[in-house]
GROMACS .gro file of C-alpha atoms in nm:
model
  266
    1MET     CA    1  -0.014   0.045  -0.001
    2ALA     CA    2   0.128   0.310  -0.069
    3GLU     CA    3   0.231   0.639   0.162
    4PRO     CA    4  -0.005   0.861   0.311
    5LEU     CA    5   0.035   1.149   0.124
    6PHE     CA    6  -0.019   1.435   0.432
    7ASP     CA    7   0.022   1.289   0.763
    8MET     CA    8  -0.331   1.160   0.933
    9SER     CA    9  -0.251   1.173   1.277
   10ALA     CA   10  -0.215   1.479   1.221
   11THR     CA   11  -0.446   1.787   1.335
   12GLY     CA   12  -0.453   2.178   1.318
   13ARG     CA   13  -0.158   2.196   1.078
   14PRO     CA   14  -0.283   2.323   0.724
   15ARG     CA   15  -0.195   2.125   0.428
   16ILE     CA   16  -0.090   2.279   0.103
   17LEU     CA   17   0.021   2.135  -0.172
   18ILE     CA   18   0.219   2.129  -0.491
   19LEU     CA   19   0.238   2.165  -0.803
   20GLY     CA   20   0.583   2.100  -0.901
   21GLY     CA   21   0.824   1.984  -1.203
   22THR     CA   22   1.008   2.317  -1.177
   23THR     CA   23   1.302   2.384  -1.034
   24GLU     CA   24   1.117   2.632  -0.829
   25ALA     CA   25   0.893   2.386  -0.727
   26ARG     CA   26   1.200   2.168  -0.567
   27GLN     CA   27   1.360   2.436  -0.408
   28LEU     CA   28   1.003   2.529  -0.229
   29ALA     CA   29   0.953   2.139  -0.129
   30GLU     CA   30   1.326   2.152   0.069
   31ARG     CA   31   1.274   2.431   0.231
   32LEU     CA   32   0.921   2.351   0.350
   33VAL     CA   33   1.046   1.976   0.403
   34SER     CA   34   1.135   2.181   0.756
   35GLU     CA   35   0.849   2.411   0.819
   36PRO     CA   36   0.707   2.203   1.222
   37TYR     CA   37   0.410   2.398   1.092
   38TYR     CA   38   0.223   2.348   0.791
   39ASP     CA   39   0.183   1.899   0.662
   40THR     CA   40   0.300   1.994   0.319
   41ALA     CA   41   0.285   1.739  -0.051
   42ILE     CA   42   0.433   1.781  -0.482
   43SER     CA   43   0.202   1.667  -0.735
   44LEU     CA   44   0.429   1.573  -1.017
   45ALA     CA   45   0.215   1.558  -1.375
   46GLY     CA   46   0.454   1.230  -1.494
   47ARG     CA   47   0.534   1.423  -1.775
   48THR     CA   48   0.947   1.302  -1.721
   49ALA     CA   49   1.027   0.981  -1.763
   50ASP     CA   50   1.260   0.931  -1.455
   51PRO     CA   51   1.264   1.278  -1.227
   52ARG     CA   52   1.436   1.357  -0.985
   53PRO     CA   53   1.329   1.197  -0.621
   54GLN     CA   54   1.126   1.513  -0.408
   55PRO     CA   55   1.206   1.601  -0.059
   56LEU     CA   56   0.878   1.633   0.029
   57PRO     CA   57   0.537   1.331  -0.043
   58THR     CA   58   0.494   1.270  -0.380
   59ARG     CA   59   0.204   1.205  -0.587
   60THR     CA   60   0.191   1.159  -0.979
   61GLY     CA   61   0.000   1.198  -1.283
   62GLY     CA   62  -0.260   1.443  -1.366
   63PHE     CA   63  -0.610   1.502  -1.157
   64GLY     CA   64  -0.825   1.452  -1.393
   65GLY     CA   65  -0.891   1.797  -1.460
   66ALA     CA   66  -0.999   2.100  -1.269
   67GLU     CA   67  -1.340   1.911  -1.215
   68GLY     CA   68  -1.118   1.628  -1.043
   69LEU     CA   69  -0.787   1.870  -0.887
   70ALA     CA   70  -1.132   2.027  -0.716
   71VAL     CA   71  -1.202   1.661  -0.609
   72PHE     CA   72  -0.876   1.594  -0.383
   73LEU     CA   73  -0.876   1.961  -0.271
   74ARG     CA   74  -1.229   1.876  -0.155
   75GLU     CA   75  -1.167   1.491  -0.051
   76ARG     CA   76  -0.753   1.670   0.136
   77ASN     CA   77  -0.843   1.936   0.286
   78ILE     CA   78  -0.580   2.120   0.124
   79ALA     CA   79  -0.558   2.485   0.296
   80LEU     CA   80  -0.325   2.629   0.007
   81LEU     CA   81  -0.289   2.539  -0.342
   82ILE     CA   82   0.073   2.696  -0.535
   83ASP     CA   83   0.093   2.652  -0.881
   84ALA     CA   84   0.535   2.603  -0.954
   85THR     CA   85   0.429   2.480  -1.241
   86HIS     CA   86   0.686   2.541  -1.608
   87PRO     CA   87   0.559   2.847  -1.692
   88PHE     CA   88   0.462   2.681  -2.024
   89ALA     CA   89   0.217   2.418  -1.874
   90ALA     CA   90  -0.108   2.668  -1.940
   91ARG     CA   91  -0.396   2.355  -1.916
   92ILE     CA   92  -0.222   2.254  -1.526
   93SER     CA   93  -0.229   2.674  -1.417
   94LEU     CA   94  -0.573   2.702  -1.580
   95ASN     CA   95  -0.656   2.420  -1.420
   96ALA     CA   96  -0.579   2.504  -1.081
   97ALA     CA   97  -0.734   2.832  -1.080
   98ALA     CA   98  -1.024   2.710  -1.189
   99ALA     CA   99  -1.032   2.415  -0.910
  100ALA     CA  100  -0.941   2.632  -0.685
  101LYS     CA  101  -1.242   2.908  -0.703
  102MET     CA  102  -1.418   2.593  -0.735
  103THR     CA  103  -1.311   2.529  -0.334
  104GLY     CA  104  -1.295   2.802  -0.266
  105THR     CA  105  -0.912   2.635  -0.155
  106PRO     CA  106  -0.618   2.990  -0.092
  107LEU     CA  107  -0.448   3.013  -0.470
  108LEU     CA  108  -0.095   3.094  -0.490
  109ALA     CA  109   0.123   3.086  -0.832
  110LEU     CA  110   0.478   3.089  -0.821
  111ARG     CA  111   0.637   3.222  -1.194
  112ARG     CA  112   0.984   3.272  -1.212
  113ALA     CA  113   0.950   3.624  -1.448
  114ALA     CA  114   1.031   3.562  -1.844
  115TRP     CA  115   1.382   3.669  -2.056
  116ALA     CA  116   1.414   4.016  -2.194
  117ALA     CA  117   1.629   4.123  -2.497
  118GLU     CA  118   1.967   4.267  -2.373
  119PRO     CA  119   2.198   4.455  -2.706
  120GLY     CA  120   2.285   4.197  -2.881
  121ASP     CA  121   2.016   3.884  -2.879
  122ARG     CA  122   1.882   3.847  -3.253
  123TRP     CA  123   1.573   3.751  -3.156
  124THR     CA  124   1.186   3.685  -3.362
  125CYS     CA  125   1.044   3.644  -3.134
  126VAL     CA  126   0.623   3.405  -3.200
  127GLY     CA  127   0.322   3.302  -3.003
  128SER     CA  128   0.354   2.902  -3.028
  129ALA     CA  129   0.578   2.619  -3.140
  130ALA     CA  130   0.355   2.579  -3.424
  131GLU     CA  131   0.457   2.900  -3.535
  132ALA     CA  132   0.856   2.834  -3.480
  133VAL     CA  133   0.809   2.631  -3.811
  134PRO     CA  134   0.763   2.939  -4.028
  135ALA     CA  135   1.014   3.190  -3.914
  136LEU     CA  136   1.259   2.960  -3.920
  137GLY     CA  137   1.278   3.106  -4.385
  138GLU     CA  138   1.270   2.844  -4.663
  139ALA     CA  139   1.630   2.839  -4.673
  140PRO     CA  140   1.819   2.496  -4.502
  141ARG     CA  141   1.933   2.592  -4.193
  142ARG     CA  142   2.040   2.465  -3.856
  143VAL     CA  143   1.820   2.440  -3.619
  144PHE     CA  144   1.936   2.322  -3.258
  145LEU     CA  145   1.607   2.240  -3.120
  146ALA     CA  146   1.486   2.362  -2.724
  147ILE     CA  147   1.151   2.348  -2.678
  148GLY     CA  148   1.101   1.976  -2.507
  149ARG     CA  149   1.006   1.692  -2.631
  150GLN     CA  150   0.614   1.707  -2.700
  151GLU     CA  151   0.569   1.979  -2.962
  152ALA     CA  152   0.902   1.857  -3.131
  153PHE     CA  153   0.690   1.721  -3.380
  154HIS     CA  154   0.564   2.038  -3.568
  155PHE     CA  155   0.903   2.070  -3.733
  156GLU     CA  156   0.855   1.783  -3.969
  157ARG     CA  157   0.648   2.030  -4.155
  158ALA     CA  158   0.943   2.210  -4.242
  159PRO     CA  159   1.224   1.831  -4.363
  160GLN     CA  160   1.461   2.111  -4.576
  161HIS     CA  161   1.663   2.179  -4.154
  162SER     CA  162   1.890   1.996  -3.962
  163TYR     CA  163   1.759   1.954  -3.688
  164VAL     CA  164   1.982   1.889  -3.296
  165VAL     CA  165   1.649   1.864  -3.095
  166ARG     CA  166   1.737   1.788  -2.715
  167SER     CA  167   1.540   1.692  -2.466
  168VAL     CA  168   1.508   1.486  -2.207
  169ASP     CA  169   1.356   1.218  -2.193
  170PRO     CA  170   1.293   1.090  -2.603
  171VAL     CA  171   1.104   1.242  -2.905
  172MET     CA  172   0.800   0.974  -2.900
  173PRO     CA  173   0.730   0.878  -3.206
  174PRO     CA  174   1.122   0.998  -3.335
  175LEU     CA  175   1.077   1.321  -3.610
  176ASP     CA  176   0.988   1.213  -3.958
  177LEU     CA  177   1.327   1.416  -4.055
  178PRO     CA  178   1.577   1.325  -4.278
  179ASP     CA  179   1.852   1.474  -4.085
  180VAL     CA  180   1.834   1.453  -3.642
  181THR     CA  181   2.069   1.440  -3.441
  182ALA     CA  182   1.881   1.409  -3.063
  183ILE     CA  183   2.073   1.468  -2.771
  184LEU     CA  184   1.930   1.349  -2.425
  185ALA     CA  185   2.000   1.656  -2.117
  186SER     CA  186   1.880   1.794  -1.853
  187GLY     CA  187   1.982   2.155  -1.709
  188PRO     CA  188   2.132   2.297  -1.575
  189PHE     CA  189   2.293   2.364  -1.849
  190ALA     CA  190   2.649   2.651  -1.844
  191GLN     CA  191   2.729   2.950  -2.083
  192ALA     CA  192   3.040   2.836  -2.210
  193ASP     CA  193   2.857   2.434  -2.261
  194GLU     CA  194   2.669   2.577  -2.490
  195THR     CA  195   2.863   2.763  -2.719
  196GLU     CA  196   3.054   2.461  -2.762
  197LEU     CA  197   2.815   2.295  -2.776
  198LEU     CA  198   2.639   2.547  -3.048
  199GLU     CA  199   2.999   2.549  -3.232
  200ARG     CA  200   3.058   2.199  -3.263
  201HIS     CA  201   2.676   2.132  -3.457
  202GLY     CA  202   2.776   2.437  -3.682
  203ILE     CA  203   2.351   2.592  -3.501
  204ASP     CA  204   2.260   2.879  -3.764
  205VAL     CA  205   1.878   2.964  -3.509
  206ILE     CA  206   1.795   2.844  -3.229
  207VAL     CA  207   1.493   2.779  -3.077
  208ALA     CA  208   1.331   2.807  -2.783
  209LYS     CA  209   1.072   2.878  -2.534
  210ASN     CA  210   1.071   3.190  -2.269
  211SER     CA  211   1.060   2.978  -2.002
  212GLY     CA  212   1.296   3.249  -1.806
  213GLY     CA  213   1.547   3.135  -1.531
  214ALA     CA  214   1.833   3.112  -1.532
  215ALA     CA  215   1.882   2.702  -1.576
  216THR     CA  216   1.898   2.709  -1.920
  217TYR     CA  217   1.939   3.067  -1.968
  218GLY     CA  218   2.296   2.951  -2.136
  219LYS     CA  219   2.168   2.926  -2.469
  220ILE     CA  220   2.023   3.231  -2.503
  221ALA     CA  221   2.373   3.375  -2.399
  222ALA     CA  222   2.500   3.119  -2.622
  223ALA     CA  223   2.381   3.338  -2.881
  224ARG     CA  224   2.382   3.622  -2.850
  225GLN     CA  225   2.769   3.579  -2.804
  226LEU     CA  226   2.797   3.425  -3.150
  227GLY     CA  227   2.530   3.635  -3.312
  228ILE     CA  228   2.273   3.349  -3.366
  229GLU     CA  229   1.922   3.415  -3.367
  230VAL     CA  230   1.665   3.290  -3.123
  231VAL     CA  231   1.303   3.228  -3.203
  232MET     CA  232   1.144   3.290  -2.902
  233VAL     CA  233   0.826   3.139  -2.849
  234GLU     CA  234   0.710   3.383  -2.591
  235ARG     CA  235   0.436   3.271  -2.255
  236HIS     CA  236   0.020   3.309  -2.323
  237LYS     CA  237  -0.073   3.498  -2.070
  238PRO     CA  238  -0.153   3.315  -1.719
  239ALA     CA  239  -0.434   3.247  -1.500
  240ASP     CA  240  -0.440   3.598  -1.297
  241VAL     CA  241  -0.401   3.420  -0.942
  242GLN     CA  242  -0.171   3.596  -0.692
  243SER     CA  243   0.213   3.505  -0.817
  244VAL     CA  244   0.506   3.531  -0.616
  245GLY     CA  245   0.852   3.532  -0.864
  246ASP     CA  246   1.089   3.374  -0.604
  247CYS     CA  247   1.082   3.078  -0.321
  248ASP     CA  248   1.173   3.391  -0.082
  249GLU     CA  249   0.834   3.605  -0.203
  250ALA     CA  250   0.671   3.295  -0.208
  251LEU     CA  251   0.730   3.177   0.165
  252GLU     CA  252   0.659   3.486   0.282
  253ARG     CA  253   0.332   3.458   0.205
  254ILE     CA  254   0.296   3.163   0.228
  255ARG     CA  255   0.362   3.282   0.669
  256GLN     CA  256   0.138   3.531   0.602
  257TRP     CA  257  -0.170   3.302   0.497
  258LEU     CA  258  -0.067   3.054   0.774
  259SER     CA  259   0.086   3.027   1.019
  260PRO     CA  260  -0.030   3.039   1.381
  261VAL     CA  261  -0.165   3.419   1.480
  262LYS     CA  262   0.097   3.393   1.798
  263ASP     CA  263   0.376   3.348   1.549
  264ARG     CA  264   0.318   3.675   1.345
  265GLY     CA  265   0.322   3.886   1.652
  266VAL     CA  266  -0.066   3.951   1.640
   0.00000   0.00000   0.00000
């Protein structure tokens, strides 16, 4: 039998559920694991085949949409839902906002800031991975595809290019393209290593998502250094919920909302 996600014997400790899968979610989990006032667990979508172990009790898999998540929040008596999913996990964030509204559960989004173009950057900004395909142009180019595996199939529409595709897990089914090099790796990626990779493969253009954060920024800095174009997939407008930009802000907000009155100096 699986271990219970929350401490079933705990009384008076508010329960926090973190929707995770990001560096920030793990950092927050590492901070909360030693907090005595909260009973905290983390949920992963299950899209990565071999995720890193988490410092908190962990569940894996979907909830069954917003309605399923709402049922989970009610049944587990969740006091606070934290959306610390990837900036491009739009559906999960929308489901979290809807479930929180259905149940009256407070929701806090932990969202890293997006990258901003700097002098020397050569960005072509698009609204989706599908829109990135025509942005590459008709002439054959060597493309570094750094958008993960789930939307790589869009680039089968442009078989004239040569692709270097980096993802945590293999692209399945394999891309039906004549020239594809697959790299399996997970960040963080240092700028020096990214520069070497781009030069070794003779990359002309990078396709990337504006994920923000430091872990995968190395390729953006390397592209600036080498004068390489970046087709940047921008984020969609996030759900309109209260949000913070880092773990320190998240902890401060959690303590404001959930800590006992005596510990707030009142």
